[in-house]
mmCIF file of C-alpha atoms and ligand atoms in Angstrom:
data_model
loop_
_atom_site.group_PDB
_atom_site.id
_atom_site.type_symbol
_atom_site.label_atom_id
_atom_site.label_comp_id
_atom_site.label_asym_id
_atom_site.label_seq_id
_atom_site.Cartn_x
_atom_site.Cartn_y
_atom_site.Cartn_z
ATOM 1 C CA UNK Z 25 116.347 104.394 66.079
ATOM 2 C CA UNK Z 26 113.218 103.871 68.233
ATOM 3 C CA UNK Z 27 113.159 104.936 71.872
ATOM 4 C CA UNK Z 28 114.729 102.649 74.432
ATOM 5 C CA UNK Z 29 112.300 100.326 76.178
ATOM 6 C CA UNK Z 30 112.260 99.516 79.906
ATOM 7 C CA UNK Z 31 113.008 95.781 79.952
ATOM 8 C CA UNK Z 32 112.840 93.722 83.139
ATOM 9 C CA UNK Z 33 116.316 92.654 84.254
ATOM 10 C CA UNK Z 34 115.507 91.102 87.638
ATOM 11 C CA UNK Z 35 113.047 90.788 90.498
ATOM 12 C CA UNK Z 36 113.271 90.015 94.201
ATOM 13 C CA UNK Z 37 111.193 89.960 97.368
ATOM 14 C CA UNK Z 38 111.541 90.255 101.137
ATOM 15 C CA UNK Z 39 109.141 88.431 103.440
ATOM 16 C CA UNK Z 40 109.500 89.089 107.177
ATOM 17 C CA UNK Z 41 110.039 86.139 109.531
ATOM 18 C CA UNK Z 42 106.956 86.107 111.774
ATOM 19 C CA UNK Z 43 104.149 84.023 110.273
ATOM 20 C CA UNK Z 44 100.724 84.874 111.707
ATOM 21 C CA UNK Z 45 97.686 82.704 110.985
ATOM 22 C CA UNK Z 46 94.042 83.583 111.615
ATOM 23 C CA UNK Z 47 93.890 81.513 114.805
ATOM 24 C CA UNK Z 48 96.760 83.537 116.262
ATOM 25 C CA UNK Z 49 94.899 86.772 115.461
ATOM 26 C CA UNK Z 50 91.984 85.604 117.605
ATOM 27 C CA UNK Z 51 94.326 85.918 120.615
ATOM 28 C CA UNK Z 52 94.257 89.703 120.223
ATOM 29 C CA UNK Z 53 91.004 90.532 118.360
ATOM 30 C CA UNK Z 54 87.488 89.165 118.163
ATOM 31 C CA UNK Z 55 87.734 87.154 114.951
ATOM 32 C CA UNK Z 56 87.827 83.607 113.658
ATOM 33 C CA UNK Z 57 89.525 81.656 110.886
ATOM 34 C CA UNK Z 58 86.275 80.912 109.047
ATOM 35 C CA UNK Z 59 85.224 84.583 108.779
ATOM 36 C CA UNK Z 60 88.618 85.695 107.492
ATOM 37 C CA UNK Z 61 88.969 82.867 104.951
ATOM 38 C CA UNK Z 62 85.428 83.192 103.630
ATOM 39 C CA UNK Z 63 85.382 86.997 103.328
ATOM 40 C CA UNK Z 64 88.948 87.596 102.175
ATOM 41 C CA UNK Z 65 90.771 84.334 101.385
ATOM 42 C CA UNK Z 66 93.638 85.259 103.738
ATOM 43 C CA UNK Z 67 95.089 82.334 105.714
ATOM 44 C CA UNK Z 68 98.452 83.720 106.893
ATOM 45 C CA UNK Z 69 100.438 86.949 106.708
ATOM 46 C CA UNK Z 70 103.965 87.865 107.853
ATOM 47 C CA UNK Z 71 105.005 90.552 110.335
ATOM 48 C CA UNK Z 72 108.305 92.248 111.027
ATOM 49 C CA UNK Z 73 109.887 92.339 114.470
ATOM 50 C CA UNK Z 74 109.510 95.724 116.235
ATOM 51 C CA UNK Z 75 112.130 98.180 114.963
ATOM 52 C CA UNK Z 76 112.195 96.811 111.414
ATOM 53 C CA UNK Z 77 111.064 99.546 109.015
ATOM 54 C CA UNK Z 78 109.713 99.406 105.482
ATOM 55 C CA UNK Z 79 113.121 100.599 104.206
ATOM 56 C CA UNK Z 80 114.745 97.472 105.732
ATOM 57 C CA UNK Z 81 112.408 95.205 103.771
ATOM 58 C CA UNK Z 82 112.882 97.383 100.683
ATOM 59 C CA UNK Z 83 116.668 97.016 100.899
ATOM 60 C CA UNK Z 84 116.429 93.218 101.200
ATOM 61 C CA UNK Z 85 114.075 92.988 98.198
ATOM 62 C CA UNK Z 86 116.262 95.384 96.187
ATOM 63 C CA UNK Z 87 119.393 93.335 96.883
ATOM 64 C CA UNK Z 88 117.573 90.202 95.736
ATOM 65 C CA UNK Z 89 116.384 91.935 92.538
ATOM 66 C CA UNK Z 90 119.878 93.270 91.810
ATOM 67 C CA UNK Z 91 121.366 89.794 92.305
ATOM 68 C CA UNK Z 92 118.706 88.336 89.994
ATOM 69 C CA UNK Z 93 119.596 90.971 87.387
ATOM 70 C CA UNK Z 94 123.308 90.220 87.813
ATOM 71 C CA UNK Z 95 123.906 93.908 88.561
ATOM 72 C CA UNK Z 96 125.840 95.772 91.224
ATOM 73 C CA UNK Z 97 124.000 98.510 93.118
ATOM 74 C CA UNK Z 98 126.354 101.054 91.523
ATOM 75 C CA UNK Z 99 124.897 100.312 88.085
ATOM 76 C CA UNK Z 100 121.541 101.825 89.136
ATOM 77 C CA UNK Z 101 121.079 105.451 88.065
ATOM 78 C CA UNK Z 102 117.559 106.073 89.413
ATOM 79 C CA UNK Z 103 115.514 104.757 92.356
ATOM 80 C CA UNK Z 104 111.726 104.853 92.501
ATOM 81 C CA UNK Z 105 110.248 103.897 95.874
ATOM 82 C CA UNK Z 106 106.584 103.254 96.629
ATOM 83 C CA UNK Z 107 105.297 102.975 100.188
ATOM 84 C CA UNK Z 108 102.423 104.244 102.314
ATOM 85 C CA UNK Z 109 104.324 103.376 105.492
ATOM 86 C CA UNK Z 110 107.627 105.254 105.090
ATOM 87 C CA UNK Z 111 110.182 105.150 107.923
ATOM 88 C CA UNK Z 112 109.341 108.791 108.706
ATOM 89 C CA UNK Z 113 106.562 111.272 107.944
ATOM 90 C CA UNK Z 114 109.247 113.032 105.919
ATOM 91 C CA UNK Z 115 111.552 112.573 104.065
ATOM 92 C CA UNK Z 116 110.376 109.588 102.064
ATOM 93 C CA UNK Z 117 112.180 106.255 102.244
ATOM 94 C CA UNK Z 118 113.936 106.486 98.861
ATOM 95 C CA UNK Z 119 117.117 108.094 100.142
ATOM 96 C CA UNK Z 120 117.131 105.792 103.192
ATOM 97 C CA UNK Z 121 117.178 102.854 100.775
ATOM 98 C CA UNK Z 122 119.879 104.489 98.618
ATOM 99 C CA UNK Z 123 122.085 105.001 101.654
ATOM 100 C CA UNK Z 124 121.479 101.532 103.120
ATOM 101 C CA UNK Z 125 122.344 99.990 99.747
ATOM 102 C CA UNK Z 126 125.635 101.925 99.851
ATOM 103 C CA UNK Z 127 124.856 103.717 96.604
ATOM 104 C CA UNK Z 128 126.417 106.950 95.435
ATOM 105 C CA UNK Z 129 124.137 110.049 95.275
ATOM 106 C CA UNK Z 130 121.618 109.650 92.455
ATOM 107 C CA UNK Z 131 118.049 110.757 91.633
ATOM 108 C CA UNK Z 132 115.590 109.190 94.060
ATOM 109 C CA UNK Z 133 111.823 109.518 93.809
ATOM 110 C CA UNK Z 134 109.177 108.603 96.389
ATOM 111 C CA UNK Z 135 105.682 107.944 95.157
ATOM 112 C CA UNK Z 136 102.655 107.407 97.355
ATOM 113 C CA UNK Z 137 99.772 105.938 95.471
ATOM 114 C CA UNK Z 138 99.120 103.338 98.198
ATOM 115 C CA UNK Z 139 97.840 100.039 96.768
ATOM 116 C CA UNK Z 140 98.255 101.336 93.196
ATOM 117 C CA UNK Z 141 101.770 102.628 93.973
ATOM 118 C CA UNK Z 142 103.725 99.913 92.224
ATOM 119 C CA UNK Z 143 101.583 100.226 89.078
ATOM 120 C CA UNK Z 144 102.266 103.974 89.047
ATOM 121 C CA UNK Z 145 105.938 103.152 89.631
ATOM 122 C CA UNK Z 146 105.993 101.024 86.479
ATOM 123 C CA UNK Z 147 104.610 104.001 84.534
ATOM 124 C CA UNK Z 148 107.297 106.285 85.984
ATOM 125 C CA UNK Z 149 110.053 103.776 85.134
ATOM 126 C CA UNK Z 150 108.758 103.552 81.561
ATOM 127 C CA UNK Z 151 108.717 107.342 81.186
ATOM 128 C CA UNK Z 152 112.210 107.718 82.681
ATOM 129 C CA UNK Z 153 113.683 105.145 80.315
ATOM 130 C CA UNK Z 154 111.776 106.160 77.171
ATOM 131 C CA UNK Z 155 112.672 109.793 77.911
ATOM 132 C CA UNK Z 156 116.368 108.966 78.154
ATOM 133 C CA UNK Z 157 116.563 110.190 81.767
ATOM 134 C CA UNK Z 158 117.763 106.856 83.192
ATOM 135 C CA UNK Z 159 119.270 103.588 81.988
ATOM 136 C CA UNK Z 160 119.034 101.232 84.955
ATOM 137 C CA UNK Z 161 116.138 101.834 87.330
ATOM 138 C CA UNK Z 162 115.384 100.178 90.669
ATOM 139 C CA UNK Z 163 111.657 100.144 91.466
ATOM 140 C CA UNK Z 164 110.797 98.985 94.959
ATOM 141 C CA UNK Z 165 107.514 98.694 96.864
ATOM 142 C CA UNK Z 166 107.521 98.025 100.612
ATOM 143 C CA UNK Z 167 105.021 98.329 103.434
ATOM 144 C CA UNK Z 168 104.975 97.598 107.156
ATOM 145 C CA UNK Z 169 101.306 97.614 108.113
ATOM 146 C CA UNK Z 170 101.919 96.518 111.680
ATOM 147 C CA UNK Z 171 103.161 100.087 112.304
ATOM 148 C CA UNK Z 172 99.666 101.455 111.535
ATOM 149 C CA UNK Z 173 97.912 99.382 114.185
ATOM 150 C CA UNK Z 174 97.489 101.323 117.476
ATOM 151 C CA UNK Z 175 98.284 98.318 119.625
ATOM 152 C CA UNK Z 176 100.342 97.957 122.774
ATOM 153 C CA UNK Z 177 103.748 96.270 122.546
ATOM 154 C CA UNK Z 178 102.282 93.475 124.696
ATOM 155 C CA UNK Z 179 99.529 92.860 122.143
ATOM 156 C CA UNK Z 180 102.145 91.750 119.625
ATOM 157 C CA UNK Z 181 103.920 89.592 122.225
ATOM 158 C CA UNK Z 182 100.630 87.807 122.998
ATOM 159 C CA UNK Z 183 99.920 87.462 119.272
ATOM 160 C CA UNK Z 184 103.259 85.753 118.640
ATOM 161 C CA UNK Z 185 102.860 83.529 121.728
ATOM 162 C CA UNK Z 186 105.903 85.017 123.440
ATOM 163 C CA UNK Z 187 103.614 86.246 126.237
ATOM 164 C CA UNK Z 188 101.068 83.599 127.376
ATOM 165 C CA UNK Z 189 98.324 86.221 127.696
ATOM 166 C CA UNK Z 190 95.437 86.715 127.797
ATOM 167 C CA UNK Z 191 95.092 90.445 127.079
ATOM 168 C CA UNK Z 192 92.926 92.571 129.356
ATOM 169 C CA UNK Z 193 89.306 92.947 128.196
ATOM 170 C CA UNK Z 194 90.007 96.629 127.585
ATOM 171 C CA UNK Z 195 92.925 95.922 125.234
ATOM 172 C CA UNK Z 196 91.014 93.143 123.464
ATOM 173 C CA UNK Z 197 88.005 95.430 122.846
ATOM 174 C CA UNK Z 198 90.232 98.282 121.647
ATOM 175 C CA UNK Z 199 92.156 96.027 119.244
ATOM 176 C CA UNK Z 200 88.923 94.517 117.920
ATOM 177 C CA UNK Z 201 87.840 97.944 116.637
ATOM 178 C CA UNK Z 202 90.408 97.425 113.903
ATOM 179 C CA UNK Z 203 89.710 93.765 113.124
ATOM 180 C CA UNK Z 204 88.331 94.455 109.616
ATOM 181 C CA UNK Z 205 91.732 95.984 108.749
ATOM 182 C CA UNK Z 206 94.102 93.811 110.741
ATOM 183 C CA UNK Z 207 93.007 90.514 109.223
ATOM 184 C CA UNK Z 208 93.614 91.731 105.661
ATOM 185 C CA UNK Z 209 97.107 93.186 105.817
ATOM 186 C CA UNK Z 210 100.677 91.904 106.033
ATOM 187 C CA UNK Z 211 104.214 93.318 105.856
ATOM 188 C CA UNK Z 212 106.460 92.726 102.834
ATOM 189 C CA UNK Z 213 108.499 94.159 99.969
ATOM 190 C CA UNK Z 214 109.123 93.486 96.300
ATOM 191 C CA UNK Z 215 111.527 95.036 93.812
ATOM 192 C CA UNK Z 216 112.224 95.037 90.097
ATOM 193 C CA UNK Z 217 115.256 96.231 88.164
ATOM 194 C CA UNK Z 218 114.696 97.618 84.671
ATOM 195 C CA UNK Z 219 117.292 98.350 82.026
ATOM 196 C CA UNK Z 220 117.030 100.569 78.964
ATOM 197 C CA UNK Z 221 117.288 98.515 75.768
ATOM 198 C CA UNK Z 222 117.656 100.786 72.719
ATOM 199 C CA UNK Z 223 115.915 99.564 69.585
ATOM 200 C CA UNK Z 224 113.825 97.004 71.479
ATOM 201 C CA UNK Z 225 110.360 96.803 69.925
ATOM 202 C CA UNK Z 226 108.845 93.709 71.465
ATOM 203 C CA UNK Z 227 109.810 93.414 75.120
ATOM 204 C CA UNK Z 228 109.543 95.867 78.000
ATOM 205 C CA UNK Z 229 106.842 98.018 79.597
ATOM 206 C CA UNK Z 230 104.389 98.546 76.743
ATOM 207 C CA UNK Z 231 101.606 100.779 78.027
ATOM 208 C CA UNK Z 232 99.675 101.960 81.072
ATOM 209 C CA UNK Z 233 96.128 103.079 81.778
ATOM 210 C CA UNK Z 234 96.227 104.742 85.199
ATOM 211 C CA UNK Z 235 93.696 106.971 86.887
ATOM 212 C CA UNK Z 236 93.143 109.043 90.048
ATOM 213 C CA UNK Z 237 89.819 110.336 91.356
ATOM 214 C CA UNK Z 238 89.598 112.297 94.603
ATOM 215 C CA UNK Z 239 85.821 111.932 94.540
ATOM 216 C CA UNK Z 240 86.225 108.591 96.316
ATOM 217 C CA UNK Z 241 88.982 109.496 98.746
ATOM 218 C CA UNK Z 242 86.755 109.247 101.828
ATOM 219 C CA UNK Z 243 86.254 105.482 101.404
ATOM 220 C CA UNK Z 244 89.878 104.774 102.332
ATOM 221 C CA UNK Z 245 92.052 107.331 104.107
ATOM 222 C CA UNK Z 246 93.783 108.283 107.339
ATOM 223 C CA UNK Z 247 92.010 111.281 108.951
ATOM 224 C CA UNK Z 248 94.837 112.405 111.258
ATOM 225 C CA UNK Z 249 98.566 112.923 110.822
ATOM 226 C CA UNK Z 250 98.465 115.525 108.031
ATOM 227 C CA UNK Z 251 98.547 119.273 107.432
ATOM 228 C CA UNK Z 252 94.748 119.486 107.405
ATOM 229 C CA UNK Z 253 94.968 119.530 111.198
ATOM 230 C CA UNK Z 254 97.075 121.617 113.551
ATOM 231 C CA UNK Z 255 99.171 120.149 115.075
ATOM 232 C CA UNK Z 256 99.356 117.387 112.500
ATOM 233 C CA UNK Z 257 99.305 114.783 115.271
ATOM 234 C CA UNK Z 258 97.924 115.121 118.823
ATOM 235 C CA UNK Z 259 97.156 112.941 121.847
ATOM 236 C CA UNK Z 260 93.451 113.385 121.098
ATOM 237 C CA UNK Z 261 93.925 112.034 117.573
ATOM 238 C CA UNK Z 262 95.661 108.972 118.936
ATOM 239 C CA UNK Z 263 92.918 108.413 121.539
ATOM 240 C CA UNK Z 264 90.310 108.691 118.780
ATOM 241 C CA UNK Z 265 92.305 106.312 116.524
ATOM 242 C CA UNK Z 266 92.420 109.016 113.850
ATOM 243 C CA UNK Z 267 95.885 107.854 112.776
ATOM 244 C CA UNK Z 268 94.426 104.504 111.683
ATOM 245 C CA UNK Z 269 92.976 104.059 108.175
ATOM 246 C CA UNK Z 270 89.220 104.492 107.777
ATOM 247 C CA UNK Z 271 87.932 101.977 105.251
ATOM 248 C CA UNK Z 272 84.500 101.447 103.744
ATOM 249 C CA UNK Z 273 85.314 97.891 102.698
ATOM 250 C CA UNK Z 274 82.173 97.286 100.659
ATOM 251 C CA UNK Z 275 82.656 100.490 98.616
ATOM 252 C CA UNK Z 276 86.310 99.632 97.892
ATOM 253 C CA UNK Z 277 85.289 96.098 96.947
ATOM 254 C CA UNK Z 278 82.674 97.279 94.419
ATOM 255 C CA UNK Z 279 85.029 99.738 92.750
ATOM 256 C CA UNK Z 280 87.895 97.224 92.557
ATOM 257 C CA UNK Z 281 85.873 94.528 90.793
ATOM 258 C CA UNK Z 282 84.811 96.928 88.038
ATOM 259 C CA UNK Z 283 87.769 99.293 87.617
ATOM 260 C CA UNK Z 284 90.593 96.731 87.502
ATOM 261 C CA UNK Z 285 89.017 94.755 84.611
ATOM 262 C CA UNK Z 286 88.070 97.997 82.791
ATOM 263 C CA UNK Z 287 91.623 99.346 82.913
ATOM 264 C CA UNK Z 288 93.024 95.960 81.863
ATOM 265 C CA UNK Z 289 90.727 95.895 78.819
ATOM 266 C CA UNK Z 290 91.759 99.468 77.970
ATOM 267 C CA UNK Z 291 95.497 98.838 78.089
ATOM 268 C CA UNK Z 292 95.197 95.594 76.103
ATOM 269 C CA UNK Z 293 92.992 97.168 73.426
ATOM 270 C CA UNK Z 294 95.305 100.155 73.035
ATOM 271 C CA UNK Z 295 98.137 97.775 72.179
ATOM 272 C CA UNK Z 296 96.003 95.737 69.773
ATOM 273 C CA UNK Z 297 95.543 92.789 72.120
ATOM 274 C CA UNK Z 298 92.601 90.982 73.695
ATOM 275 C CA UNK Z 299 92.426 89.037 76.953
ATOM 276 C CA UNK Z 300 93.154 85.838 74.970
ATOM 277 C CA UNK Z 301 96.661 87.225 74.228
ATOM 278 C CA UNK Z 302 97.501 87.669 77.898
ATOM 279 C CA UNK Z 303 99.857 85.087 79.427
ATOM 280 C CA UNK Z 304 99.563 86.296 83.008
ATOM 281 C CA UNK Z 305 97.441 88.703 85.040
ATOM 282 C CA UNK Z 306 98.895 89.965 88.313
ATOM 283 C CA UNK Z 307 96.279 91.748 90.408
ATOM 284 C CA UNK Z 308 96.681 93.711 93.605
ATOM 285 C CA UNK Z 309 96.119 91.277 96.468
ATOM 286 C CA UNK Z 310 93.449 93.030 98.572
ATOM 287 C CA UNK Z 311 90.815 90.331 98.757
ATOM 288 C CA UNK Z 312 90.678 86.952 96.995
ATOM 289 C CA UNK Z 313 86.962 87.466 96.329
ATOM 290 C CA UNK Z 314 87.725 90.727 94.462
ATOM 291 C CA UNK Z 315 90.277 88.919 92.309
ATOM 292 C CA UNK Z 316 87.983 85.958 91.614
ATOM 293 C CA UNK Z 317 85.277 88.352 90.429
ATOM 294 C CA UNK Z 318 87.693 90.404 88.302
ATOM 295 C CA UNK Z 319 89.085 87.201 86.742
ATOM 296 C CA UNK Z 320 85.539 86.088 85.924
ATOM 297 C CA UNK Z 321 84.734 89.461 84.291
ATOM 298 C CA UNK Z 322 87.902 89.217 82.189
ATOM 299 C CA UNK Z 323 87.148 85.591 81.309
ATOM 300 C CA UNK Z 324 90.647 84.380 82.147
ATOM 301 C CA UNK Z 325 91.444 80.740 83.013
ATOM 302 C CA UNK Z 326 93.104 79.942 86.352
ATOM 303 C CA UNK Z 327 96.481 79.193 84.765
ATOM 304 C CA UNK Z 328 96.734 82.815 83.581
ATOM 305 C CA UNK Z 329 96.141 84.371 86.997
ATOM 306 C CA UNK Z 330 98.394 84.213 90.051
ATOM 307 C CA UNK Z 331 97.161 85.059 93.562
ATOM 308 C CA UNK Z 332 99.077 84.727 96.815
ATOM 309 C CA UNK Z 333 96.947 86.776 99.218
ATOM 310 C CA UNK Z 334 96.196 83.472 100.970
ATOM 311 C CA UNK Z 335 99.801 83.425 102.198
ATOM 312 C CA UNK Z 336 100.817 87.093 102.528
ATOM 313 C CA UNK Z 337 97.606 89.143 102.927
ATOM 314 C CA UNK Z 338 97.578 92.625 101.427
ATOM 315 C CA UNK Z 339 101.111 94.067 101.445
ATOM 316 C CA UNK Z 340 99.970 97.258 99.586
ATOM 317 C CA UNK Z 341 102.922 98.542 97.500
ATOM 318 C CA UNK Z 342 104.489 95.095 97.505
ATOM 319 C CA UNK Z 343 101.615 92.912 96.278
ATOM 320 C CA UNK Z 344 102.322 93.271 92.539
ATOM 321 C CA UNK Z 345 106.089 92.600 92.669
ATOM 322 C CA UNK Z 346 105.786 89.756 95.209
ATOM 323 C CA UNK Z 347 103.077 88.006 93.173
ATOM 324 C CA UNK Z 348 104.960 88.588 89.910
ATOM 325 C CA UNK Z 349 108.232 87.292 91.340
ATOM 326 C CA UNK Z 350 106.595 84.124 92.636
ATOM 327 C CA UNK Z 351 104.723 83.547 89.373
ATOM 328 C CA UNK Z 352 107.987 84.049 87.471
ATOM 329 C CA UNK Z 353 109.716 81.516 89.732
ATOM 330 C CA UNK Z 354 106.924 79.045 88.964
ATOM 331 C CA UNK Z 355 107.568 79.502 85.224
ATOM 332 C CA UNK Z 356 104.371 81.490 84.580
ATOM 333 C CA UNK Z 357 106.209 84.542 83.173
ATOM 334 C CA UNK Z 358 109.044 83.366 80.910
ATOM 335 C CA UNK Z 359 110.830 85.746 78.557
ATOM 336 C CA UNK Z 360 108.338 86.954 75.936
ATOM 337 C CA UNK Z 361 105.267 86.477 78.158
ATOM 338 C CA UNK Z 362 102.620 89.221 78.007
ATOM 339 C CA UNK Z 363 101.817 90.288 81.564
ATOM 340 C CA UNK Z 364 99.215 92.757 82.851
ATOM 341 C CA UNK Z 365 99.465 94.301 86.302
ATOM 342 C CA UNK Z 366 96.338 95.858 87.807
ATOM 343 C CA UNK Z 367 95.572 97.528 91.115
ATOM 344 C CA UNK Z 368 93.175 99.831 92.953
ATOM 345 C CA UNK Z 369 93.726 101.667 96.198
ATOM 346 C CA UNK Z 370 93.260 104.768 98.316
ATOM 347 C CA UNK Z 371 93.031 108.121 96.608
ATOM 348 C CA UNK Z 372 91.266 106.639 94.644
ATOM 349 C CA UNK Z 373 94.077 105.455 92.357
ATOM 350 C CA UNK Z 374 93.737 102.539 89.987
ATOM 351 C CA UNK Z 375 94.787 101.199 86.629
ATOM 352 C CA UNK Z 376 96.679 98.588 84.628
ATOM 353 C CA UNK Z 377 100.136 98.280 83.129
ATOM 354 C CA UNK Z 378 101.104 95.998 80.245
ATOM 355 C CA UNK Z 379 104.572 94.513 79.991
ATOM 356 C CA UNK Z 380 106.274 91.902 77.845
ATOM 357 C CA UNK Z 381 108.865 90.059 79.928
HETATM 358 O O1 UT7 C 417 93.777 97.619 98.888
HETATM 359 C C1 UT7 C 417 92.569 98.199 99.185
HETATM 360 C C2 UT7 C 417 92.291 97.851 100.617
HETATM 361 N N1 UT7 C 417 91.007 97.415 100.992
HETATM 362 C C3 UT7 C 417 90.176 96.608 100.317
HETATM 363 O O2 UT7 C 417 90.373 96.216 99.212
HETATM 364 C C4 UT7 C 417 88.925 96.191 101.064
HETATM 365 C C5 UT7 C 417 87.905 95.553 100.201
HETATM 366 N N2 UT7 C 417 86.786 95.070 101.030
HETATM 367 C C6 UT7 C 417 86.856 93.916 101.704
HETATM 368 O O3 UT7 C 417 87.835 93.209 101.605
HETATM 369 C C7 UT7 C 417 85.664 93.510 102.562
HETATM 370 O O4 UT7 C 417 84.685 94.526 102.487
HETATM 371 C C8 UT7 C 417 86.050 93.236 104.020
HETATM 372 C C9 UT7 C 417 86.801 91.913 104.108
HETATM 373 C C10 UT7 C 417 86.890 94.363 104.606
HETATM 374 C C11 UT7 C 417 84.802 93.133 104.901
HETATM 375 O O5 UT7 C 417 83.920 92.166 104.376
HETATM 376 P P1 UT7 C 417 82.357 92.464 104.295
HETATM 377 O O6 UT7 C 417 81.720 91.253 103.753
HETATM 378 O O7 UT7 C 417 82.198 93.747 103.517
HETATM 379 O O8 UT7 C 417 81.972 92.602 105.811
HETATM 380 P P2 UT7 C 417 81.361 93.838 106.603
HETATM 381 O O9 UT7 C 417 82.336 94.954 106.747
HETATM 382 O O10 UT7 C 417 80.007 94.171 106.042
HETATM 383 O O11 UT7 C 417 81.119 93.178 108.016
HETATM 384 C C12 UT7 C 417 80.217 92.097 108.208
HETATM 385 C C13 UT7 C 417 80.265 91.684 109.661
HETATM 386 C C14 UT7 C 417 80.140 92.847 110.629
HETATM 387 O O12 UT7 C 417 79.392 92.420 111.753
HETATM 388 P P3 UT7 C 417 77.835 92.764 111.880
HETATM 389 O O13 UT7 C 417 77.752 94.276 111.883
HETATM 390 O O14 UT7 C 417 77.165 92.156 110.692
HETATM 391 O O15 UT7 C 417 77.450 92.141 113.175
HETATM 392 C C15 UT7 C 417 81.564 93.116 111.060
HETATM 393 O O16 UT7 C 417 81.646 93.709 112.325
HETATM 394 O O17 UT7 C 417 81.548 91.074 109.944
HETATM 395 C C16 UT7 C 417 82.114 91.717 111.084
HETATM 396 N N3 UT7 C 417 83.582 91.675 110.964
HETATM 397 C C17 UT7 C 417 84.319 90.657 111.403
HETATM 398 N N4 UT7 C 417 83.995 89.512 112.036
HETATM 399 C C18 UT7 C 417 85.005 88.671 112.362
HETATM 400 C C19 UT7 C 417 84.387 92.609 110.406
HETATM 401 N N5 UT7 C 417 85.663 92.203 110.487
HETATM 402 C C20 UT7 C 417 85.648 91.003 111.110
HETATM 403 C C21 UT7 C 417 86.653 90.086 111.479
HETATM 404 N N6 UT7 C 417 86.288 88.942 112.084
HETATM 405 N N7 UT7 C 417 87.959 90.319 111.218
#
C-alpha cells in the first residue's frame, strides 16, 4: 500500500470585530486613503479588542475548521501552530490553543516562519501524515499585529472613534513613524484540519518547494526582544522602537514578485503539471500589487487567483488559510481542484505548496 496522504477535511477562519478603514487610520497617523489603496490595495482591516490574543483567534478558527470537518477536537492527534505574535515570548501558543480547545495532552508544535509560516505548516502536516506520525492534524495560523504597534491605549480609542480625539501632536508624530507598517497589516486567524487517507493517490498535499535564506534577514526583522541583546528587552529599546519590525518594503516587494512565481513553477513542474493545470492560486496577502505582478508572471487568468487583502490587509500566518477558506466558500476550490499556495516573508522564508482538494 502507498503512504497515507494528508487530505483536507475542513477549514475555518476567525475575523475580529473591529473594522478599520483607511480614513479611520488618518485619525492616528499621517496617511490617506488614496496612498494606501494605490500602493497596497488595502481598503479595510480588522482589529481585536485589547486583551484578545492570537491564541483566542486561533481557537475560534480551529473550532470552525473542526466543525467544517465534522470532527470533535478529541479526534485531533497533532497540532501545528504558526504565529509571529504568540501570546508570550515563550512558550509558543500551541499548548495554549490545545488547552483552550479542551483537548487531552498531545504533540503540539509551534513554527515561526512569519508570512511563510502556514506554507511551512502544510509541509510539516504532509511529513507527519506520510511518515505515519499523525492521523488527524490541526494546522492553525493566527496573528495579532496590533500588539506590535507601540501605541498608547488612547491611540486605539481615537482610531475606533470611542474617544473624539484629536491625539496630541507628539503622539501623532510618533505613531506616524510606523505608518508604512500599520496600513498594511490586520489581525486574523485561519485553520485547516487534515486527515490521513491510506492508499489515496490523487488528493491531498502533493508537494512543496520551500526555502530559507538568512542573507536577506535584515530587510524584515525585529531588532530588539531577543537573546542577541542583554537584557532581551529594555526601556531604551522601547524608546527607540526596537521592538517594532524594521522593513525595507521595496526590497521585500522585489523578492516576492520573483520568488513566489519561481517556487510555484518548481512545485508544479516536479509533479508533472504546468500553470494551465492549476485551478486556484492562493498567494500570501502582503500587497495587491505584488500579487498582480506575480499573477502576470505566471500567466494566470483572474478566475484562478483569489485575493482578499483589500478587506483584511496582511494577517501574516493567517493569509493563506483565510483566502483559501473564502475561495472554497465561493466554489473556487471544489473537491479535486488543484491548488497552489505561495508565500514570502521574514527570514527570508518563501516557497509554494501544491495540494489537490
Ligand atoms: O509579508 C511581507 C511583509 N511586507 C511586505 O510585503 C512589504 C512589501 N512592500 C510594500 O508593500 C511597499 O514597499 C510599501 C507599501 C510598504 C511601501 O510602498 P513604496 O511604494 O515602496 O513606498 P516607499 O516606502 O518608497 O515610500 C514612498 C513615500 C515616502 O515618502 P517620501 O520619502 O517619498 O516623501 C513614505 O514616507 O510614501 C510615504 N509613505 C506613506 N505616505 C502615506 C509611507 N507610508 C505611507 C503611508 N501613507 N501609510
